[in-house]
PDB file of C-alpha atoms in Angstrom:
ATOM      1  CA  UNK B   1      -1.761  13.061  31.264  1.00  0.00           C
ATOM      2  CA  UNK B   2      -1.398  15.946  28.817  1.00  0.00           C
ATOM      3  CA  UNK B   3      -3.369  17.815  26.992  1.00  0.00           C
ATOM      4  CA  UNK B   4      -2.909  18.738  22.655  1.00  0.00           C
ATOM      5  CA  UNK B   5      -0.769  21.856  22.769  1.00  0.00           C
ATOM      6  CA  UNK B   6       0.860  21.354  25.479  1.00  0.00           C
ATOM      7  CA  UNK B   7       4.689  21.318  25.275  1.00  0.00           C
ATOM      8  CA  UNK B   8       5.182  18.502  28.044  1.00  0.00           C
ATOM      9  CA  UNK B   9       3.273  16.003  25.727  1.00  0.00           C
ATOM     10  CA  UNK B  10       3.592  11.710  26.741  1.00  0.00           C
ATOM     11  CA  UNK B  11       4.334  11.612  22.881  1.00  0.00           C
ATOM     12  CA  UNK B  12       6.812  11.902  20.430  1.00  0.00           C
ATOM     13  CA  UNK B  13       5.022  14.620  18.001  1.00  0.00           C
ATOM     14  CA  UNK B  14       6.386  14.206  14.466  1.00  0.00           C
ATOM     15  CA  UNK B  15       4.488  17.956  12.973  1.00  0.00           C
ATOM     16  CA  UNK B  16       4.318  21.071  13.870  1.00  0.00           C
ATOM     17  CA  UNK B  17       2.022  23.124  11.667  1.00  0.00           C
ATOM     18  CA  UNK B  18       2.738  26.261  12.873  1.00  0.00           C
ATOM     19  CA  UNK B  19       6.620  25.671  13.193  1.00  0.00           C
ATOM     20  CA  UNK B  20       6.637  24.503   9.435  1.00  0.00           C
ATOM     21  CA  UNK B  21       4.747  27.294   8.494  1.00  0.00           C
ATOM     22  CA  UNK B  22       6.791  29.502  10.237  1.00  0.00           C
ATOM     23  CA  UNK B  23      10.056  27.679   8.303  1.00  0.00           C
ATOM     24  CA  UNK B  24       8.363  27.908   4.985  1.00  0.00           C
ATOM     25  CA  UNK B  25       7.661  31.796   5.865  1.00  0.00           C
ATOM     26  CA  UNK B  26      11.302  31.881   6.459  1.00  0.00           C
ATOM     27  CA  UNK B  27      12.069  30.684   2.894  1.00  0.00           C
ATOM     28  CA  UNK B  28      12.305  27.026   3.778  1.00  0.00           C
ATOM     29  CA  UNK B  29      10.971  24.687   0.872  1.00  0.00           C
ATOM     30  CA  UNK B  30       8.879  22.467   2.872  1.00  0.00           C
ATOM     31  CA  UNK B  31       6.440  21.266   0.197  1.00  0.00           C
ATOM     32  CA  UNK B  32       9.315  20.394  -2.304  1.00  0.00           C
ATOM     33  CA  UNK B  33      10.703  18.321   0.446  1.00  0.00           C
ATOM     34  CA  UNK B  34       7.530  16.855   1.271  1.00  0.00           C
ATOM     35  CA  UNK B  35       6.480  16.322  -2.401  1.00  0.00           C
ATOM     36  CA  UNK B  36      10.016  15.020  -3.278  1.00  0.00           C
ATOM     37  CA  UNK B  37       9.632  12.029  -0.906  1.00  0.00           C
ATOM     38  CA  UNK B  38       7.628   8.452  -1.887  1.00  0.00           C
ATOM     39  CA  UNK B  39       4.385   7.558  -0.012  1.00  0.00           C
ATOM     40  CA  UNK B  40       6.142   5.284   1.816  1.00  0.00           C
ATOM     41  CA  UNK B  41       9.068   7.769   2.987  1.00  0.00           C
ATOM     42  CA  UNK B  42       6.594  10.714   3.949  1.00  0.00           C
ATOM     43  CA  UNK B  43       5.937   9.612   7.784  1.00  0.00           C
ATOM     44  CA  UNK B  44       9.941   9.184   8.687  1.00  0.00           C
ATOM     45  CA  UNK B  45      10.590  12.618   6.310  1.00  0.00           C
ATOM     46  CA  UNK B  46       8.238  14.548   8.663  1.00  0.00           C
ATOM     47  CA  UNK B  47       9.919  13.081  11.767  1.00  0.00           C
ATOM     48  CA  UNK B  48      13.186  13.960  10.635  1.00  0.00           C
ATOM     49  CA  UNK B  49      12.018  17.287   8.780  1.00  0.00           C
ATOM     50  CA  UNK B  50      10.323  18.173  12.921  1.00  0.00           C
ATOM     51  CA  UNK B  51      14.215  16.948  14.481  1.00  0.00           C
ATOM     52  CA  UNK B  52      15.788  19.357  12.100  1.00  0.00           C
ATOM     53  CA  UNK B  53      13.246  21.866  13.196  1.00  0.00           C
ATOM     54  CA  UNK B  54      12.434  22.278   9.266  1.00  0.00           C
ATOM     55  CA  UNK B  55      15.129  22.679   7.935  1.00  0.00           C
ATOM     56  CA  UNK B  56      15.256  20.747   4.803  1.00  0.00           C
ATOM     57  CA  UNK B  57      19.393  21.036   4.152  1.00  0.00           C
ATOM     58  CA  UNK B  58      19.357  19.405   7.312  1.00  0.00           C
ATOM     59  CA  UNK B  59      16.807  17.092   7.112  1.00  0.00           C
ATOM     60  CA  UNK B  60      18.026  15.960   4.086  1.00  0.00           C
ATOM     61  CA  UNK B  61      21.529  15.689   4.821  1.00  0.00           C
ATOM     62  CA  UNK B  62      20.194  13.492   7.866  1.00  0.00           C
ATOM     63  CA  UNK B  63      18.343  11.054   6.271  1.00  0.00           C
ATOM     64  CA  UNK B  64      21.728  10.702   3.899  1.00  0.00           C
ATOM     65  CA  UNK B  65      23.213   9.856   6.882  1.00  0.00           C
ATOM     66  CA  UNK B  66      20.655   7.414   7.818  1.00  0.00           C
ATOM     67  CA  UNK B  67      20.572   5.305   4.371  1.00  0.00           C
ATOM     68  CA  UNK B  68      20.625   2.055   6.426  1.00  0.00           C
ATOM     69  CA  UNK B  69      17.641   2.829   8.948  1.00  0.00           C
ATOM     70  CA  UNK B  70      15.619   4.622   6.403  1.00  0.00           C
ATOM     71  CA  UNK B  71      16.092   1.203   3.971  1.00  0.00           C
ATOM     72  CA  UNK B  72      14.780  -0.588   6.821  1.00  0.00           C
ATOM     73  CA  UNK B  73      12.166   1.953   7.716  1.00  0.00           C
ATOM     74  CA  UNK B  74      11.397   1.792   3.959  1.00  0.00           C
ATOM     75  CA  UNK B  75      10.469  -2.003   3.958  1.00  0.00           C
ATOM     76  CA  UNK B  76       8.614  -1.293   7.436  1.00  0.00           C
ATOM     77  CA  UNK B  77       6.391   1.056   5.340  1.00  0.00           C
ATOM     78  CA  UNK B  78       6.383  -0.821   2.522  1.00  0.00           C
ATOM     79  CA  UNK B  79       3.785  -3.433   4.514  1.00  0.00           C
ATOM     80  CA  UNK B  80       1.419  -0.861   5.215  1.00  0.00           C
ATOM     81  CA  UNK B  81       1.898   1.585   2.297  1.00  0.00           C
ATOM     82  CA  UNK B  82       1.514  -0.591  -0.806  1.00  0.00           C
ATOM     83  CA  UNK B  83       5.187  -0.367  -1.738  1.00  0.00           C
ATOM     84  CA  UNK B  84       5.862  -2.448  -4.896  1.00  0.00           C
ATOM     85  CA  UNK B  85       6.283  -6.569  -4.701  1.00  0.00           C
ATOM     86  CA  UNK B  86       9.229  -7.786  -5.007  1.00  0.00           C
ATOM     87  CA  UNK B  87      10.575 -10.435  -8.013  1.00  0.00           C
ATOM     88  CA  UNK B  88      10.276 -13.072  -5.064  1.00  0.00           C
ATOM     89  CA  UNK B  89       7.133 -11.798  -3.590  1.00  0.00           C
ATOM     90  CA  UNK B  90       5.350 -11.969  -7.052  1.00  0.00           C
ATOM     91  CA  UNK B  91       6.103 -15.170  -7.712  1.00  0.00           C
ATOM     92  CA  UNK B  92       4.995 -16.296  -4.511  1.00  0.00           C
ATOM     93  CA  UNK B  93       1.848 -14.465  -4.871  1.00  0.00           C
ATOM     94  CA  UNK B  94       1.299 -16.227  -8.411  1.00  0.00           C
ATOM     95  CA  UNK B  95       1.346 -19.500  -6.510  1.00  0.00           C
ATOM     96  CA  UNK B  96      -0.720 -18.750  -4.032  1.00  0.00           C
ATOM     97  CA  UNK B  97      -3.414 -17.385  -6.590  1.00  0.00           C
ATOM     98  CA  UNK B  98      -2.889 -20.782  -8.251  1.00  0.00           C
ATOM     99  CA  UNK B  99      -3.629 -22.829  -4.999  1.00  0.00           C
ATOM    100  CA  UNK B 100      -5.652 -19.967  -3.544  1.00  0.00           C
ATOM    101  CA  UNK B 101      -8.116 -18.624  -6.417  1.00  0.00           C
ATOM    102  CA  UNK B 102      -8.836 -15.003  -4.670  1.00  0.00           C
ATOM    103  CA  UNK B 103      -8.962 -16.166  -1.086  1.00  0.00           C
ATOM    104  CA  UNK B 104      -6.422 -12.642  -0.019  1.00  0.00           C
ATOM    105  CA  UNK B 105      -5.730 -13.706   3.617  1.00  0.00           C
ATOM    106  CA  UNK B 106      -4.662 -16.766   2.633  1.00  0.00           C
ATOM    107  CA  UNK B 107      -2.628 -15.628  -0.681  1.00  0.00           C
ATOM    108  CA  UNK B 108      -1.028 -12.744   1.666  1.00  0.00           C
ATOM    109  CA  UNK B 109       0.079 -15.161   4.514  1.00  0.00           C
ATOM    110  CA  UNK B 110       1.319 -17.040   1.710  1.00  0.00           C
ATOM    111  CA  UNK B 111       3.633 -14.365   0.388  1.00  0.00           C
ATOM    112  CA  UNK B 112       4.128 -12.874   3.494  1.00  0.00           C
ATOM    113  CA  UNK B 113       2.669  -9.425   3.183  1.00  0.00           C
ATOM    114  CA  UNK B 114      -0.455  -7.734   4.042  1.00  0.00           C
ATOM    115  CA  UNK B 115      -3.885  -8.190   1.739  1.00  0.00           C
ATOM    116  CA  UNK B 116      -3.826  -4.947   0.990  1.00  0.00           C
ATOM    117  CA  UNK B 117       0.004  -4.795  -0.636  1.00  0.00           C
ATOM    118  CA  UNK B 118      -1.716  -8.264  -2.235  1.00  0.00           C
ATOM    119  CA  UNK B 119      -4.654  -6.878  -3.729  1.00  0.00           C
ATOM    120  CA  UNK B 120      -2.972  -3.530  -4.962  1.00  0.00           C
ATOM    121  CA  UNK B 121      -0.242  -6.091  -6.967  1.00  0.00           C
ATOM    122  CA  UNK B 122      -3.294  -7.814  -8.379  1.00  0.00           C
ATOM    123  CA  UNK B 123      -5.372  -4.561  -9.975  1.00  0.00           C
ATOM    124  CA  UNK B 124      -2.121  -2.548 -11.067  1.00  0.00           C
ATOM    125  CA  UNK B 125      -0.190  -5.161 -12.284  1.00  0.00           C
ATOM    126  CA  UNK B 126      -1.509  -8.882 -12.277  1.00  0.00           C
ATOM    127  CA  UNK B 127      -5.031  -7.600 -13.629  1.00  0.00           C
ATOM    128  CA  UNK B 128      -4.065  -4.650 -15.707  1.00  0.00           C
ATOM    129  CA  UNK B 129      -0.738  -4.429 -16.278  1.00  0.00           C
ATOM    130  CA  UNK B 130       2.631  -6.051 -17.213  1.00  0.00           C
ATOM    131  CA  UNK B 131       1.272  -9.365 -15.680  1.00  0.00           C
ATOM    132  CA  UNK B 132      -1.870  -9.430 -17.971  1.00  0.00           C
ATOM    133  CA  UNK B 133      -1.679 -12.168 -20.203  1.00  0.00           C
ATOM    134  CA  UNK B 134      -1.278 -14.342 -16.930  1.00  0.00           C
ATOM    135  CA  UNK B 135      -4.054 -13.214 -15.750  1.00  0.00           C
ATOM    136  CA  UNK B 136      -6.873 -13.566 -18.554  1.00  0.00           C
ATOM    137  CA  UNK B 137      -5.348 -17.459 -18.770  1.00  0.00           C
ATOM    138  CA  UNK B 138      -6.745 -17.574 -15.003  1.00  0.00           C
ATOM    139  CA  UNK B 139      -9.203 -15.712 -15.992  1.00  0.00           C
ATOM    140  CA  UNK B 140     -10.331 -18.409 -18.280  1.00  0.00           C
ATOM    141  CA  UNK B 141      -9.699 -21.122 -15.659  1.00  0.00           C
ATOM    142  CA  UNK B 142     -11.907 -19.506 -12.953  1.00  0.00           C
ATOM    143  CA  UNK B 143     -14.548 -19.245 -15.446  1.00  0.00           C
ATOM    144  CA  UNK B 144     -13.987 -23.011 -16.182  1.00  0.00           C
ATOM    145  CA  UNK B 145     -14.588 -23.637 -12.725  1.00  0.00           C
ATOM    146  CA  UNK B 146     -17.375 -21.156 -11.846  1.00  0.00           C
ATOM    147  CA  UNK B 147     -15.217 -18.084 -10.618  1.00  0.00           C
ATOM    148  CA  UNK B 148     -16.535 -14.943 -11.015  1.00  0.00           C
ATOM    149  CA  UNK B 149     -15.116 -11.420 -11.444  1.00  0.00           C
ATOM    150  CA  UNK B 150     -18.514 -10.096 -11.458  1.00  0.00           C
ATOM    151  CA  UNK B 151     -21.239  -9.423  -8.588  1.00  0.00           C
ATOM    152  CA  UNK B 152     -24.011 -11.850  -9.013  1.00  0.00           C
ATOM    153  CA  UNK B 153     -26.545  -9.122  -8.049  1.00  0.00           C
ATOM    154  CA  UNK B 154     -25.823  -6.524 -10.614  1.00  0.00           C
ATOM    155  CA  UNK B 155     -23.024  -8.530 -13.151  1.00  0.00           C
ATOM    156  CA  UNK B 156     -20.637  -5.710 -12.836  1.00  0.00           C
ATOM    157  CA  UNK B 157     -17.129  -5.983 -12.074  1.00  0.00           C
ATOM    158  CA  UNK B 158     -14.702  -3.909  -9.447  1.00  0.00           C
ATOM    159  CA  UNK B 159     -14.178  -5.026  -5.669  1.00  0.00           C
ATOM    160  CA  UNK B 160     -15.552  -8.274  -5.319  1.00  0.00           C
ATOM    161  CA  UNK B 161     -15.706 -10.070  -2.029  1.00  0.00           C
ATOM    162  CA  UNK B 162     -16.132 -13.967  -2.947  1.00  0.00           C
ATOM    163  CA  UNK B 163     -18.260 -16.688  -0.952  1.00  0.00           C
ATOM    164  CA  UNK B 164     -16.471 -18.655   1.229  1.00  0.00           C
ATOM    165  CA  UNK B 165     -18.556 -21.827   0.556  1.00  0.00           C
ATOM    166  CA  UNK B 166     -19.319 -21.193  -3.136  1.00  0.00           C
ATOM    167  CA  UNK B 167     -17.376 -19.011  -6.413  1.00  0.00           C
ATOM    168  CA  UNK B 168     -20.303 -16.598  -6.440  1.00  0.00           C
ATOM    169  CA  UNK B 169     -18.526 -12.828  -6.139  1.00  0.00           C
ATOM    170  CA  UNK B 170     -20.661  -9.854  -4.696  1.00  0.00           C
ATOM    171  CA  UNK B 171     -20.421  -6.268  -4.203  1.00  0.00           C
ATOM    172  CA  UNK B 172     -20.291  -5.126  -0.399  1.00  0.00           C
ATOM    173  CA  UNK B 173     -23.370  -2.548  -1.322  1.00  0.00           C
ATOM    174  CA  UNK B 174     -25.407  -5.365  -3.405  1.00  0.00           C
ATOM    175  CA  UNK B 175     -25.632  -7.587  -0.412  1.00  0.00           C
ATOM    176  CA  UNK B 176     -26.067  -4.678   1.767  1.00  0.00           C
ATOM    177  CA  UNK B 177     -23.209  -5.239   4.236  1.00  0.00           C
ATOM    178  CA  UNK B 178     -21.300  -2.521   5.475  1.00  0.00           C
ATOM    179  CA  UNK B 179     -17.719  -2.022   5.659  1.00  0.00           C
TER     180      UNK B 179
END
């Protein structure tokens, strides 16, 4: 096996700290290139920023080059990096919060994404944003039906996990589970 540091490594490595330093040193603009990328173009920009041993005119001109593979690389991401729904994947996720109140494994298998893509739609946009209105007309429904968007220990809202066998909400710290 090898060892961290080691130049004959049983890895790809994808950073260099000292060899982008030593770039930047050199007048390189690593942080503008780094900063200019999305969260969910960051890990492929290092790996191509490293193959063009930092140097951004080249680093950028190759991921020009690679439009198709980073697009695919892109969506990849975009299931682990909370990269936007799409028209089709919100309306799927509306349906499955209509048949599946707040139940986020089984609304994410129903749109096809991860939970966490699922539940980042519902807080920026579903809860408090663009998607609003829809959501305080569930809202009202839940509450119809006994769903709660408050913790039944201390009636305060945020991240809820919800009963499996009842529409009580809770707090992880209020019923004193850990993560």
């Amino acid at each position: 096996g090898s060892t961290l540091g080691t130049d004959s490594a049983d890895y790809d490595q994808i950073w260099s700290r000292s060899l982008a330093e030593n770039a930047a040193s050199q007048g390189e603009s690593i942080d503008q290139y780094m900063n200019s990328l999305k969260p969910f173009q960051k890990a492929h920009g290092m790996m191509t920023l490293h193959q063009s041993n930092y140097k951004v005119s080249d680093a950028e001109q190759k991921l020009e080059n690679e439009k198709e593979t980073t697009n695919a690389m892109i969506q990849d991401h975009a299931l682990l990096e909370g990269e936007p729904l799409t028209q089709t994947e919100r309306i799927a996720l509306n349906e499955a919060i209509d048949e599946h109140d707040k139940q986020w494994p089984k609304i994410a298998k129903a749109v096809g994404t991860t939970p966490c893509r699922c539940l980042i739609h519902y807080y920026s946009r579903y809860k408090w944003g663009d998607e609003r209105e829809r959501y305080l007309e569930k809202k009202n429904q839940w509450e119809l039906s006994g769903h709660s968007d408050y913790c039944e220990v201390c009636d305060d809202g945020g991240d809820l996990i919800l009963c499996d066998g009842c529409p009580s909400a809770f707090h992880i710290h209020c019923i004193q589970l850990s993560e």
